[in-house]
Short mmCIF file of C-alpha atoms and ligand atoms in Angstrom, two decimals:
data_model
loop_
_atom_site.label_atom_id
_atom_site.label_comp_id
_atom_site.label_asym_id
_atom_site.label_seq_id
_atom_site.Cartn_x
_atom_site.Cartn_y
_atom_site.Cartn_z
CA UNK Y 111 31.94 24.80 -20.58
CA UNK Y 112 35.46 24.01 -21.55
CA UNK Y 113 36.70 20.58 -21.48
CA UNK Y 114 39.39 22.42 -18.28
CA UNK Y 115 36.50 23.54 -16.64
CA UNK Y 116 34.34 19.85 -17.13
CA UNK Y 117 37.09 17.94 -15.32
CA UNK Y 118 37.20 21.21 -12.82
CA UNK Y 119 33.69 19.03 -11.50
CA UNK Y 120 34.78 16.61 -9.24
CA UNK Y 121 37.83 14.78 -9.03
CA UNK Y 122 35.94 11.37 -10.42
CA UNK Y 123 34.52 10.86 -14.03
CA UNK Y 124 32.48 7.96 -14.46
CA UNK Y 125 32.70 5.92 -17.17
CA UNK Y 126 29.52 5.16 -17.91
CA UNK Y 127 28.32 1.81 -20.16
CA UNK Y 128 25.05 1.60 -19.80
CA UNK Y 129 22.95 -1.48 -21.62
CA UNK Y 130 20.24 -0.30 -21.13
CA UNK Y 131 18.23 3.07 -21.37
CA UNK Y 132 15.63 2.22 -18.52
CA UNK Y 133 18.18 2.64 -16.57
CA UNK Y 134 19.48 5.39 -17.93
CA UNK Y 135 17.86 8.21 -15.89
CA UNK Y 136 17.93 6.49 -11.96
CA UNK Y 137 21.92 5.69 -12.43
CA UNK Y 138 22.61 9.76 -13.53
CA UNK Y 139 20.78 10.81 -10.24
CA UNK Y 140 22.01 8.50 -8.05
CA UNK Y 141 25.72 9.66 -9.12
CA UNK Y 142 24.71 13.31 -8.51
CA UNK Y 143 23.07 13.05 -5.89
CA UNK Y 144 26.45 11.42 -4.91
CA UNK Y 145 28.16 14.64 -5.59
CA UNK Y 146 29.28 12.93 -9.29
CA UNK Y 147 27.74 15.62 -11.64
CA UNK Y 148 30.27 15.35 -14.87
CA UNK Y 149 29.65 12.48 -16.32
CA UNK Y 150 30.89 10.29 -19.45
CA UNK Y 151 28.51 7.76 -21.51
CA UNK Y 152 30.62 5.13 -23.17
CA UNK Y 153 28.80 5.05 -27.30
CA UNK Y 154 29.36 1.06 -26.62
CA UNK Y 155 26.05 0.13 -26.22
CA UNK Y 156 22.89 0.59 -28.34
CA UNK Y 157 20.90 2.73 -25.83
CA UNK Y 158 24.22 4.95 -24.97
CA UNK Y 159 22.69 7.28 -27.32
CA UNK Y 160 19.62 7.18 -26.21
CA UNK Y 161 20.96 7.17 -22.82
CA UNK Y 162 22.91 10.78 -23.06
CA UNK Y 163 19.38 12.15 -23.93
CA UNK Y 164 17.50 10.81 -20.96
CA UNK Y 165 19.97 11.50 -18.44
CA UNK Y 166 20.18 14.90 -19.48
CA UNK Y 167 16.22 14.63 -18.86
CA UNK Y 168 16.59 13.16 -15.79
CA UNK Y 169 19.38 14.99 -14.28
CA UNK Y 170 19.23 18.65 -15.11
CA UNK Y 171 22.72 19.55 -12.67
CA UNK Y 172 24.38 16.24 -14.73
CA UNK Y 173 27.22 17.42 -17.25
CA UNK Y 174 26.83 14.23 -19.56
CA UNK Y 175 29.48 13.74 -22.06
CA UNK Y 176 29.80 10.69 -24.80
CA UNK Y 177 32.77 8.50 -24.47
CA UNK Y 178 34.34 5.92 -26.77
CA UNK Y 179 34.37 8.20 -30.35
CA UNK Y 180 36.49 6.97 -32.28
CA UNK Y 181 35.20 8.74 -35.87
CA UNK Y 182 33.67 11.83 -36.74
CA UNK Y 183 30.01 9.83 -37.22
CA UNK Y 184 30.39 8.87 -33.70
CA UNK Y 185 31.21 12.86 -32.51
CA UNK Y 186 27.86 14.55 -34.76
CA UNK Y 187 26.02 11.45 -33.08
CA UNK Y 188 26.70 12.66 -29.52
CA UNK Y 189 26.35 16.47 -30.43
CA UNK Y 190 22.58 15.88 -31.91
CA UNK Y 191 22.33 13.50 -28.85
CA UNK Y 192 22.55 16.56 -26.88
CA UNK Y 193 25.84 15.44 -25.21
CA UNK Y 194 28.42 18.29 -23.72
CA UNK Y 195 31.36 17.14 -24.12
CA UNK Y 196 33.48 14.18 -25.75
CA UNK Y 197 36.06 11.74 -24.66
CA UNK Y 198 37.89 9.82 -27.44
CA UNK Y 199 40.58 6.45 -26.32
CA UNK Y 200 43.00 8.67 -29.11
CA UNK Y 201 43.25 12.12 -30.88
CA UNK Y 202 43.39 11.35 -34.15
CA UNK Y 203 43.18 14.88 -36.65
CA UNK Y 204 39.39 12.91 -38.17
CA UNK Y 205 37.85 13.02 -34.86
CA UNK Y 206 39.87 16.55 -33.79
CA UNK Y 207 38.40 18.28 -36.63
CA UNK Y 208 34.77 16.72 -36.63
CA UNK Y 209 34.68 18.61 -33.35
CA UNK Y 210 36.03 21.44 -33.99
CA UNK Y 211 33.37 21.26 -36.64
CA UNK Y 212 30.06 20.87 -34.50
CA UNK Y 213 31.52 22.75 -31.93
CA UNK Y 214 32.17 19.83 -29.05
CA UNK Y 215 35.05 20.07 -26.39
CA UNK Y 216 36.93 17.08 -26.29
CA UNK Y 217 39.47 15.30 -23.65
CA UNK Y 218 41.55 13.15 -26.61
CA UNK Y 219 43.40 10.28 -25.14
CA UNK Y 220 46.89 10.25 -25.53
CA UNK Y 221 49.25 7.21 -24.26
CA UNK Y 222 53.33 9.35 -25.03
CA UNK Y 223 54.90 13.22 -25.47
CA UNK Y 224 55.09 13.05 -28.40
CA UNK Y 225 50.93 12.44 -29.00
CA UNK Y 226 50.30 14.88 -26.19
CA UNK Y 227 52.51 17.55 -28.22
CA UNK Y 228 49.81 16.88 -30.75
CA UNK Y 229 47.32 17.61 -29.38
CA UNK Y 230 48.93 20.67 -27.82
CA UNK Y 231 49.68 22.03 -31.15
CA UNK Y 232 46.80 22.12 -31.83
CA UNK Y 233 45.59 24.16 -29.07
CA UNK Y 234 44.24 21.15 -26.35
CA UNK Y 235 45.81 21.24 -23.49
CA UNK Y 236 42.96 18.98 -21.27
CA UNK Y 237 43.92 15.31 -22.37
CA UNK Y 238 43.55 11.85 -21.72
CA UNK Y 239 46.33 9.53 -20.11
CA UNK Y 240 44.93 6.18 -21.70
CA UNK Y 241 45.63 3.56 -20.57
CA UNK Y 242 47.09 4.81 -17.49
CA UNK Y 243 47.84 2.53 -14.95
CA UNK Y 244 49.24 -0.15 -18.13
CA UNK Y 245 51.75 2.85 -19.25
CA UNK Y 246 53.64 3.55 -16.45
CA UNK Y 247 50.39 5.20 -13.70
CA UNK Y 248 51.08 8.06 -12.02
CA UNK Y 249 54.52 7.15 -12.65
CA UNK Y 250 54.62 8.50 -15.79
CA UNK Y 251 52.43 10.92 -15.62
CA UNK Y 252 54.38 12.51 -12.70
CA UNK Y 253 57.70 12.41 -15.31
CA UNK Y 254 55.31 14.27 -17.60
CA UNK Y 255 55.22 17.51 -15.54
CA UNK Y 256 58.37 18.73 -16.13
CA UNK Y 257 58.66 19.23 -20.06
CA UNK Y 258 55.35 18.75 -20.89
CA UNK Y 259 53.99 21.99 -18.28
CA UNK Y 260 50.99 23.50 -19.62
CA UNK Y 261 49.20 19.91 -20.35
CA UNK Y 262 46.62 18.74 -17.77
CA UNK Y 263 45.32 15.23 -17.44
CA UNK Y 264 42.66 12.67 -16.97
CA UNK Y 265 43.69 9.88 -16.20
CA UNK Y 266 41.80 6.73 -16.73
CA UNK Y 267 42.24 2.95 -17.32
CA UNK Y 268 42.30 0.28 -14.85
CA UNK Y 269 41.76 3.54 -12.32
CA UNK Y 270 40.68 2.35 -9.34
CA UNK Y 271 40.19 3.86 -5.46
CA UNK Y 272 43.80 2.44 -4.34
CA UNK Y 273 45.67 4.06 -6.77
CA UNK Y 274 43.43 7.38 -7.26
CA UNK Y 275 44.64 9.25 -4.93
CA UNK Y 276 47.62 9.01 -6.55
CA UNK Y 277 46.95 10.46 -9.63
CA UNK Y 278 45.10 13.13 -8.01
CA UNK Y 279 48.23 14.27 -6.06
CA UNK Y 280 49.40 14.98 -8.76
CA UNK Y 281 49.92 18.69 -10.57
CA UNK Y 282 48.68 18.26 -13.43
CA UNK Y 283 45.92 15.98 -13.42
CA UNK Y 284 41.96 17.73 -12.84
CA UNK Y 285 40.10 14.71 -11.86
CA UNK Y 286 40.82 10.90 -13.17
CA UNK Y 287 38.48 8.61 -15.27
CA UNK Y 288 36.74 5.26 -13.66
CA UNK Y 289 33.74 3.07 -14.43
CA UNK Y 290 34.78 1.16 -10.93
CA UNK Y 291 31.48 3.92 -9.48
CA UNK Y 292 28.91 1.93 -11.30
CA UNK Y 293 30.07 -1.62 -11.20
CA UNK Y 294 27.50 -3.71 -13.69
CA UNK Y 295 26.14 -5.48 -11.09
CA UNK Y 296 24.78 -2.68 -9.57
CA UNK Y 297 23.49 -0.96 -12.53
CA UNK Y 298 21.88 -4.59 -13.52
CA UNK Y 299 19.71 -4.95 -10.18
CA UNK Y 300 19.01 -1.46 -9.75
CA UNK Y 301 21.17 -1.06 -6.61
CA UNK Y 302 20.60 3.17 -6.61
CA UNK Y 303 21.61 3.29 -3.26
CA UNK Y 304 25.11 1.12 -4.00
CA UNK Y 305 25.74 3.40 -6.84
CA UNK Y 306 25.21 6.68 -4.88
CA UNK Y 307 27.48 5.43 -1.49
CA UNK Y 308 30.30 5.11 -4.32
CA UNK Y 309 30.03 8.79 -5.75
CA UNK Y 310 30.35 10.10 -2.72
CA UNK Y 311 33.46 8.37 -1.82
CA UNK Y 312 34.74 8.23 -5.06
CA UNK Y 313 33.19 12.84 -5.04
CA UNK Y 314 35.42 12.66 -1.32
CA UNK Y 315 39.16 11.83 -2.75
CA UNK Y 316 41.30 14.97 -2.60
CA UNK Y 317 42.23 16.83 -5.48
CA UNK Y 318 46.04 18.65 -4.90
C1 3PG E 570 36.98 2.12 -20.15
O1 3PG E 570 37.89 2.90 -21.04
O2 3PG E 570 36.46 1.83 -19.98
C2 3PG E 570 37.76 3.20 -19.48
O3 3PG E 570 39.23 3.69 -19.34
C3 3PG E 570 37.37 3.23 -17.81
O4 3PG E 570 37.98 2.12 -17.67
P1 3PG E 570 38.77 0.57 -15.97
O5 3PG E 570 37.20 0.40 -16.18
O6 3PG E 570 39.84 0.60 -15.60
O7 3PG E 570 38.14 2.09 -14.90
#
Protein backbone atom coordinates (compact mmCIF):
# COMPACT_ATOMS: atom_id res chain seq x y z
CA UNK A 1 0.00 0.00 0.00
CA UNK A 2 1.10 3.56 -0.58
CA UNK A 3 1.17 5.97 2.32
CA UNK A 4 -1.65 7.90 0.65
CA UNK A 5 -3.81 4.77 0.55
CA UNK A 6 -3.03 4.11 4.21
CA UNK A 7 -4.00 7.67 5.15
CA UNK A 8 -7.32 7.22 3.34
CA UNK A 9 -8.30 4.11 5.33
CA UNK A 10 -9.96 6.13 8.10
CA UNK A 11 -10.26 9.78 9.16
CA UNK A 12 -8.15 9.19 12.28
CA UNK A 13 -4.79 7.45 12.63
CA UNK A 14 -4.46 6.40 16.28
CA UNK A 15 -1.08 7.27 17.82
CA UNK A 16 -0.44 4.47 20.29
CA UNK A 17 1.97 4.16 23.22
CA UNK A 18 2.00 0.49 24.25
CA UNK A 19 3.59 -0.03 27.66
CA UNK A 20 2.74 -3.71 28.03
CA UNK A 21 2.79 -6.05 25.05
CA UNK A 22 0.09 -8.15 26.74
CA UNK A 23 -2.42 -5.37 26.01
CA UNK A 24 -1.43 -4.94 22.35
CA UNK A 25 -3.68 -7.52 20.74
CA UNK A 26 -6.83 -6.44 22.54
CA UNK A 27 -6.04 -2.78 21.92
CA UNK A 28 -5.72 -3.39 18.19
CA UNK A 29 -8.91 -5.46 18.11
CA UNK A 30 -10.87 -2.75 19.96
CA UNK A 31 -9.70 -0.03 17.58
CA UNK A 32 -10.45 -2.14 14.51
CA UNK A 33 -13.87 -3.10 15.90
CA UNK A 34 -14.66 0.61 16.24
CA UNK A 35 -13.65 1.27 12.64
CA UNK A 36 -10.06 2.51 12.82
CA UNK A 37 -7.87 0.00 10.96
CA UNK A 38 -4.66 1.96 10.36
CA UNK A 39 -2.66 2.10 13.60
CA UNK A 40 0.60 3.80 14.55
CA UNK A 41 2.58 2.16 17.34
CA UNK A 42 5.16 4.62 18.59
CA UNK A 43 8.64 3.27 19.30
CA UNK A 44 8.69 4.97 22.69
CA UNK A 45 8.46 1.95 24.94
CA UNK A 46 10.56 -1.19 25.27
CA UNK A 47 7.55 -3.28 24.24
CA UNK A 48 6.74 -1.33 21.06
CA UNK A 49 8.27 -3.69 18.49
CA UNK A 50 6.75 -6.75 20.15
CA UNK A 51 3.45 -4.87 20.26
CA UNK A 52 3.57 -4.41 16.49
CA UNK A 53 4.07 -8.16 16.04
CA UNK A 54 1.29 -8.95 18.51
CA UNK A 55 -1.17 -6.59 16.81
CA UNK A 56 -0.48 -8.09 13.39
CA UNK A 57 -1.22 -11.55 14.83
CA UNK A 58 -4.29 -10.51 16.81
CA UNK A 59 -5.93 -8.17 14.31
CA UNK A 60 -5.33 -9.32 10.74
CA UNK A 61 -7.49 -6.48 9.39
CA UNK A 62 -5.32 -3.84 11.05
CA UNK A 63 -2.68 -1.99 9.05
CA UNK A 64 0.04 -1.59 11.64
CA UNK A 65 2.74 1.03 11.31
CA UNK A 66 5.60 2.16 13.51
CA UNK A 67 5.89 5.76 14.70
CA UNK A 68 8.51 7.91 16.34
CA UNK A 69 11.13 6.62 13.90
CA UNK A 70 14.17 8.76 14.65
CA UNK A 71 16.88 7.16 12.53
CA UNK A 72 17.83 4.36 10.13
CA UNK A 73 18.04 1.76 12.90
CA UNK A 74 14.43 2.46 13.87
CA UNK A 75 13.38 2.09 10.23
CA UNK A 76 15.08 -1.29 9.95
CA UNK A 77 13.64 -2.46 13.28
CA UNK A 78 10.14 -1.40 12.24
CA UNK A 79 10.42 -3.25 8.95
CA UNK A 80 11.77 -6.36 10.67
CA UNK A 81 8.85 -6.31 13.12
CA UNK A 82 6.42 -6.36 10.20
CA UNK A 83 5.30 -2.73 10.16
CA UNK A 84 3.44 -1.79 6.98
CA UNK A 85 4.46 1.86 7.18
CA UNK A 86 6.58 4.26 9.19
CA UNK A 87 5.94 7.65 10.75
CA UNK A 88 8.56 10.14 11.88
CA UNK A 89 8.38 13.52 13.58
CA UNK A 90 10.84 14.76 10.95
CA UNK A 91 12.07 14.14 7.42
CA UNK A 92 15.83 13.71 7.51
CA UNK A 93 17.68 12.34 4.49
CA UNK A 94 19.05 9.52 6.61
CA UNK A 95 15.64 8.29 7.61
CA UNK A 96 14.13 8.70 4.16
CA UNK A 97 17.10 6.91 2.54
CA UNK A 98 16.74 4.02 4.99
CA UNK A 99 13.01 3.74 4.34
CA UNK A 100 13.65 3.63 0.58
CA UNK A 101 16.32 0.98 1.09
CA UNK A 102 14.07 -1.38 3.02
CA UNK A 103 10.88 -0.52 1.14
CA UNK A 104 8.94 0.98 4.05
CA UNK A 105 6.32 3.57 3.01
CA UNK A 106 6.95 6.65 5.13
CA UNK A 107 4.82 9.43 6.54
CA UNK A 108 7.53 11.95 7.46
CA UNK A 109 6.87 15.00 9.56
CA UNK A 110 7.19 18.56 8.31
CA UNK A 111 6.46 21.88 9.99
CA UNK A 112 7.30 24.44 7.27
CA UNK A 113 6.71 24.85 3.53
CA UNK A 114 10.44 24.45 2.88
CA UNK A 115 10.47 21.08 4.65
CA UNK A 116 7.37 20.04 2.72
CA UNK A 117 8.99 21.12 -0.57
CA UNK A 118 12.17 19.18 0.22
CA UNK A 119 10.12 16.04 0.88
CA UNK A 120 8.19 16.61 -2.35
CA UNK A 121 11.50 16.89 -4.24
CA UNK A 122 12.09 13.29 -3.14
CA UNK A 123 8.69 12.27 -4.43
CA UNK A 124 6.98 12.27 -1.06
CA UNK A 125 3.68 14.06 -1.42
CA UNK A 126 1.80 12.73 1.61
CA UNK A 127 3.24 14.19 4.79
CA UNK A 128 2.58 14.53 8.48
CA UNK A 129 2.10 18.14 9.63
CA UNK A 130 3.71 18.13 13.05
CA UNK A 131 3.14 19.39 15.67
CA UNK A 132 -0.06 20.60 14.07
CA UNK A 133 -1.70 22.77 16.72
CA UNK A 134 1.55 24.37 17.85
CA UNK A 135 2.36 25.29 14.22
CA UNK A 136 -0.79 27.20 13.50
CA UNK A 137 -3.31 24.41 13.26
CA UNK A 138 -5.91 24.15 10.55
CA UNK A 139 -5.48 27.81 9.59
CA UNK A 140 -1.83 27.22 8.73
CA UNK A 141 -2.50 24.08 6.75
CA UNK A 142 -5.30 25.84 4.91
CA UNK A 143 -2.84 28.54 3.87
CA UNK A 144 -0.48 25.87 2.49
CA UNK A 145 -3.14 24.39 0.23
CA UNK A 146 -2.98 26.92 -2.62
CA UNK A 147 0.80 27.09 -3.15
CA UNK A 148 1.48 23.43 -2.27
CA UNK A 149 -1.36 22.05 -4.34
CA UNK A 150 -0.10 18.53 -4.85
CA UNK A 151 0.70 17.83 -1.22
CA UNK A 152 -1.58 16.01 1.21
CA UNK A 153 -1.27 15.94 5.00
CA UNK A 154 -1.97 14.04 8.18
CA UNK A 155 -1.88 16.74 10.88
CA UNK A 156 -0.80 15.32 14.23
CA UNK A 157 -0.02 16.81 17.62
CA UNK A 158 -2.72 18.51 19.64
CA UNK A 159 -5.54 17.17 17.48
CA UNK A 160 -8.71 16.44 19.46
CA UNK A 161 -12.30 15.42 18.68
CA UNK A 162 -13.13 19.13 18.92
CA UNK A 163 -10.64 20.45 16.36
CA UNK A 164 -10.38 17.37 14.12
CA UNK A 165 -13.36 18.46 11.99
CA UNK A 166 -11.57 21.74 11.14
CA UNK A 167 -8.65 19.76 9.72
CA UNK A 168 -10.76 17.15 7.99
CA UNK A 169 -12.68 19.89 6.18
CA UNK A 170 -9.50 21.01 4.38
CA UNK A 171 -8.88 19.79 0.83
CA UNK A 172 -5.26 18.91 1.61
CA UNK A 173 -5.99 16.74 4.65
CA UNK A 174 -6.42 12.97 4.25
CA UNK A 175 -6.67 12.05 7.93
CA UNK A 176 -5.56 13.31 11.32
CA UNK A 177 -3.31 11.58 13.84
CA UNK A 178 -4.13 11.52 17.52
CA UNK A 179 -3.64 9.72 20.78
CA UNK A 180 -7.07 10.50 22.24
CA UNK A 181 -8.66 7.28 20.96
CA UNK A 182 -6.46 5.18 23.24
CA UNK A 183 -6.14 7.03 26.58
CA UNK A 184 -3.40 5.61 28.80
CA UNK A 185 -5.80 4.99 31.68
CA UNK A 186 -8.20 3.03 29.49
CA UNK A 187 -5.39 0.88 28.10
CA UNK A 188 -3.98 0.27 31.59
CA UNK A 189 -7.43 -0.70 32.89
CA UNK A 190 -8.16 -2.93 29.90
CA UNK A 191 -11.27 -0.88 29.18
CA UNK A 192 -11.61 -2.11 25.60
CA UNK A 193 -15.27 -1.10 25.40
CA UNK A 194 -14.32 2.53 26.00
CA UNK A 195 -11.59 2.38 23.40
CA UNK A 196 -13.91 0.76 20.89
CA UNK A 197 -16.46 3.54 21.54
CA UNK A 198 -13.80 6.24 21.07
CA UNK A 199 -12.69 4.53 17.88
CA UNK A 200 -16.26 4.40 16.58
CA UNK A 201 -16.77 8.12 17.25
CA UNK A 202 -13.47 8.94 15.53
CA UNK A 203 -14.24 6.73 12.55
CA UNK A 204 -17.52 8.60 12.10
CA UNK A 205 -15.79 11.97 11.69
CA UNK A 206 -16.48 13.25 8.22
CA UNK A 207 -13.86 13.94 5.59
CA UNK A 208 -14.98 16.63 3.16
C1 LIG B 1 2.61 12.32 19.44
O1 LIG B 1 3.72 12.57 19.03
O2 LIG B 1 2.40 11.78 20.51
C2 LIG B 1 1.51 12.61 18.50
O3 LIG B 1 1.76 13.80 17.88
C3 LIG B 1 0.18 12.60 19.14
O4 LIG B 1 -0.03 13.79 19.75
P1 LIG B 1 -1.33 13.99 20.63
O5 LIG B 1 -1.11 13.26 21.91
O6 LIG B 1 -1.42 15.48 20.80
O7 LIG B 1 -2.51 13.43 19.84
